[in-house]
């Protein structure tokens, strides 16, 4: 069951990272011109940070869990500010899905951290 949960975390982070990579390739570096510069930099950095989290989840589970939680906590917080205070996001559905995923990350991280199975998802030698 651990592998299934880690797969869901990795898949979700990969999709998020791939979305930001696409935005950077298609629209250019720092593509979120409608947002304040600090938000634009954060969203752009997620292209790399999300992929690093996937790698860490596969190679060093606990480090990957910590980074995943940091990513999702900061992402929900920044996107909440962008939506509710800065009004740079017009649709709250992505924020609601990210908040739901944050809850999944918190719950599964507690469970995975305490899991007896500390084996990597992929046995890379």
mmCIF file of C-alpha atoms in Angstrom:
data_model
loop_
_atom_site.group_PDB
_atom_site.id
_atom_site.type_symbol
_atom_site.label_atom_id
_atom_site.label_comp_id
_atom_site.label_asym_id
_atom_site.label_seq_id
_atom_site.Cartn_x
_atom_site.Cartn_y
_atom_site.Cartn_z
ATOM 1 C CA UNK A 1 0.000 0.000 0.000
ATOM 2 C CA UNK A 2 2.948 2.327 0.668
ATOM 3 C CA UNK A 3 3.948 2.119 -2.981
ATOM 4 C CA UNK A 4 0.485 3.084 -4.177
ATOM 5 C CA UNK A 5 0.402 6.168 -1.959
ATOM 6 C CA UNK A 6 3.914 7.190 -2.993
ATOM 7 C CA UNK A 7 2.920 6.686 -6.621
ATOM 8 C CA UNK A 8 -0.061 9.029 -6.162
ATOM 9 C CA UNK A 9 2.191 11.642 -4.525
ATOM 10 C CA UNK A 10 4.836 11.322 -7.253
ATOM 11 C CA UNK A 11 2.295 11.373 -10.072
ATOM 12 C CA UNK A 12 0.594 14.480 -8.693
ATOM 13 C CA UNK A 13 3.876 16.315 -8.137
ATOM 14 C CA UNK A 14 5.086 15.308 -11.590
ATOM 15 C CA UNK A 15 1.928 16.683 -13.223
ATOM 16 C CA UNK A 16 2.352 19.941 -11.285
ATOM 17 C CA UNK A 17 6.018 20.201 -12.226
ATOM 18 C CA UNK A 18 5.306 19.341 -15.862
ATOM 19 C CA UNK A 19 2.644 22.055 -15.995
ATOM 20 C CA UNK A 20 5.129 24.666 -14.769
ATOM 21 C CA UNK A 21 7.819 23.364 -17.155
ATOM 22 C CA UNK A 22 5.353 23.667 -20.041
ATOM 23 C CA UNK A 23 4.472 27.223 -19.023
ATOM 24 C CA UNK A 24 8.168 28.150 -18.920
ATOM 25 C CA UNK A 25 8.892 26.567 -22.296
ATOM 26 C CA UNK A 26 5.789 27.893 -24.055
ATOM 27 C CA UNK A 27 5.449 31.353 -22.504
ATOM 28 C CA UNK A 28 9.095 31.970 -21.585
ATOM 29 C CA UNK A 29 10.928 32.267 -18.295
ATOM 30 C CA UNK A 30 8.814 33.816 -15.515
ATOM 31 C CA UNK A 31 5.620 33.389 -17.550
ATOM 32 C CA UNK A 32 3.120 34.533 -14.933
ATOM 33 C CA UNK A 33 3.304 38.254 -15.759
ATOM 34 C CA UNK A 34 -0.158 38.873 -14.294
ATOM 35 C CA UNK A 35 1.121 38.065 -10.803
ATOM 36 C CA UNK A 36 3.499 39.992 -8.547
ATOM 37 C CA UNK A 37 7.156 39.178 -9.177
ATOM 38 C CA UNK A 38 7.575 37.124 -5.986
ATOM 39 C CA UNK A 39 4.590 34.943 -6.914
ATOM 40 C CA UNK A 40 5.868 34.618 -10.482
ATOM 41 C CA UNK A 41 9.281 33.481 -9.188
ATOM 42 C CA UNK A 42 7.695 30.973 -6.798
ATOM 43 C CA UNK A 43 5.421 29.465 -9.457
ATOM 44 C CA UNK A 44 8.332 29.290 -11.900
ATOM 45 C CA UNK A 45 10.554 27.575 -9.319
ATOM 46 C CA UNK A 46 7.927 24.873 -8.838
ATOM 47 C CA UNK A 47 8.975 23.490 -12.239
ATOM 48 C CA UNK A 48 12.185 22.255 -10.616
ATOM 49 C CA UNK A 49 11.112 21.836 -6.999
ATOM 50 C CA UNK A 50 8.199 19.504 -7.823
ATOM 51 C CA UNK A 51 10.475 17.217 -9.844
ATOM 52 C CA UNK A 52 13.098 17.217 -7.065
ATOM 53 C CA UNK A 53 10.371 16.132 -4.628
ATOM 54 C CA UNK A 54 9.478 13.214 -6.915
ATOM 55 C CA UNK A 55 13.128 12.138 -6.991
ATOM 56 C CA UNK A 56 13.426 12.410 -3.216
ATOM 57 C CA UNK A 57 10.225 10.441 -2.643
ATOM 58 C CA UNK A 58 11.644 7.638 -4.756
ATOM 59 C CA UNK A 59 15.210 7.745 -3.417
ATOM 60 C CA UNK A 60 14.882 9.018 0.185
ATOM 61 C CA UNK A 61 11.270 8.748 1.289
ATOM 62 C CA UNK A 62 11.331 10.882 4.450
ATOM 63 C CA UNK A 63 13.234 13.745 2.802
ATOM 64 C CA UNK A 64 10.729 13.588 -0.065
ATOM 65 C CA UNK A 65 7.812 13.694 2.363
ATOM 66 C CA UNK A 66 9.228 16.773 4.082
ATOM 67 C CA UNK A 67 9.790 18.572 0.773
ATOM 68 C CA UNK A 68 6.326 17.576 -0.460
ATOM 69 C CA UNK A 69 4.732 19.029 2.667
ATOM 70 C CA UNK A 70 6.762 22.237 2.345
ATOM 71 C CA UNK A 71 5.750 22.544 -1.310
ATOM 72 C CA UNK A 72 2.066 21.966 -0.684
ATOM 73 C CA UNK A 73 1.833 24.133 2.445
ATOM 74 C CA UNK A 74 3.559 27.020 0.685
ATOM 75 C CA UNK A 75 1.625 26.480 -2.548
ATOM 76 C CA UNK A 76 -1.765 26.551 -0.848
ATOM 77 C CA UNK A 77 -0.735 29.577 1.239
ATOM 78 C CA UNK A 78 0.625 31.543 -1.742
ATOM 79 C CA UNK A 79 -2.259 30.585 -4.019
ATOM 80 C CA UNK A 80 -4.713 31.588 -1.285
ATOM 81 C CA UNK A 81 -3.068 35.003 -1.090
ATOM 82 C CA UNK A 82 -3.075 35.218 -4.903
ATOM 83 C CA UNK A 83 -6.780 34.393 -5.046
ATOM 84 C CA UNK A 84 -8.237 36.096 -1.977
ATOM 85 C CA UNK A 85 -5.964 39.127 -1.517
ATOM 86 C CA UNK A 86 -4.207 39.877 -4.792
ATOM 87 C CA UNK A 87 -7.096 38.822 -7.070
ATOM 88 C CA UNK A 88 -4.686 37.470 -9.690
ATOM 89 C CA UNK A 89 -6.439 34.102 -9.893
ATOM 90 C CA UNK A 90 -9.993 34.134 -11.178
ATOM 91 C CA UNK A 91 -10.975 30.517 -10.520
ATOM 92 C CA UNK A 92 -10.839 28.889 -7.104
ATOM 93 C CA UNK A 93 -11.214 25.296 -8.357
ATOM 94 C CA UNK A 94 -7.442 24.726 -8.683
ATOM 95 C CA UNK A 95 -6.928 26.131 -5.185
ATOM 96 C CA UNK A 96 -9.605 23.814 -3.804
ATOM 97 C CA UNK A 97 -7.985 20.779 -5.473
ATOM 98 C CA UNK A 98 -4.579 21.811 -4.107
ATOM 99 C CA UNK A 99 -6.064 22.147 -0.631
ATOM 100 C CA UNK A 100 -7.589 18.674 -0.947
ATOM 101 C CA UNK A 101 -4.229 17.316 -2.104
ATOM 102 C CA UNK A 102 -2.529 19.063 0.843
ATOM 103 C CA UNK A 103 -4.837 17.150 3.185
ATOM 104 C CA UNK A 104 -3.913 13.919 1.420
ATOM 105 C CA UNK A 105 -0.212 14.806 1.719
ATOM 106 C CA UNK A 106 -0.474 15.504 5.441
ATOM 107 C CA UNK A 107 -2.411 12.328 6.188
ATOM 108 C CA UNK A 108 -0.301 10.074 4.006
ATOM 109 C CA UNK A 109 2.966 11.603 5.256
ATOM 110 C CA UNK A 110 2.071 10.821 8.859
ATOM 111 C CA UNK A 111 1.191 7.276 7.842
ATOM 112 C CA UNK A 112 4.250 6.756 5.592
ATOM 113 C CA UNK A 113 6.643 8.249 8.153
ATOM 114 C CA UNK A 114 5.475 5.715 10.735
ATOM 115 C CA UNK A 115 5.282 2.825 8.273
ATOM 116 C CA UNK A 116 7.394 -0.213 9.035
ATOM 117 C CA UNK A 117 8.200 -0.535 5.345
ATOM 118 C CA UNK A 118 11.035 1.917 4.751
ATOM 119 C CA UNK A 119 11.926 0.355 1.411
ATOM 120 C CA UNK A 120 12.228 2.676 -1.545
ATOM 121 C CA UNK A 121 9.480 2.701 -4.129
ATOM 122 C CA UNK A 122 11.988 1.752 -6.804
ATOM 123 C CA UNK A 123 15.055 -0.213 -5.849
ATOM 124 C CA UNK A 124 17.745 1.799 -7.644
ATOM 125 C CA UNK A 125 21.302 0.538 -7.326
#
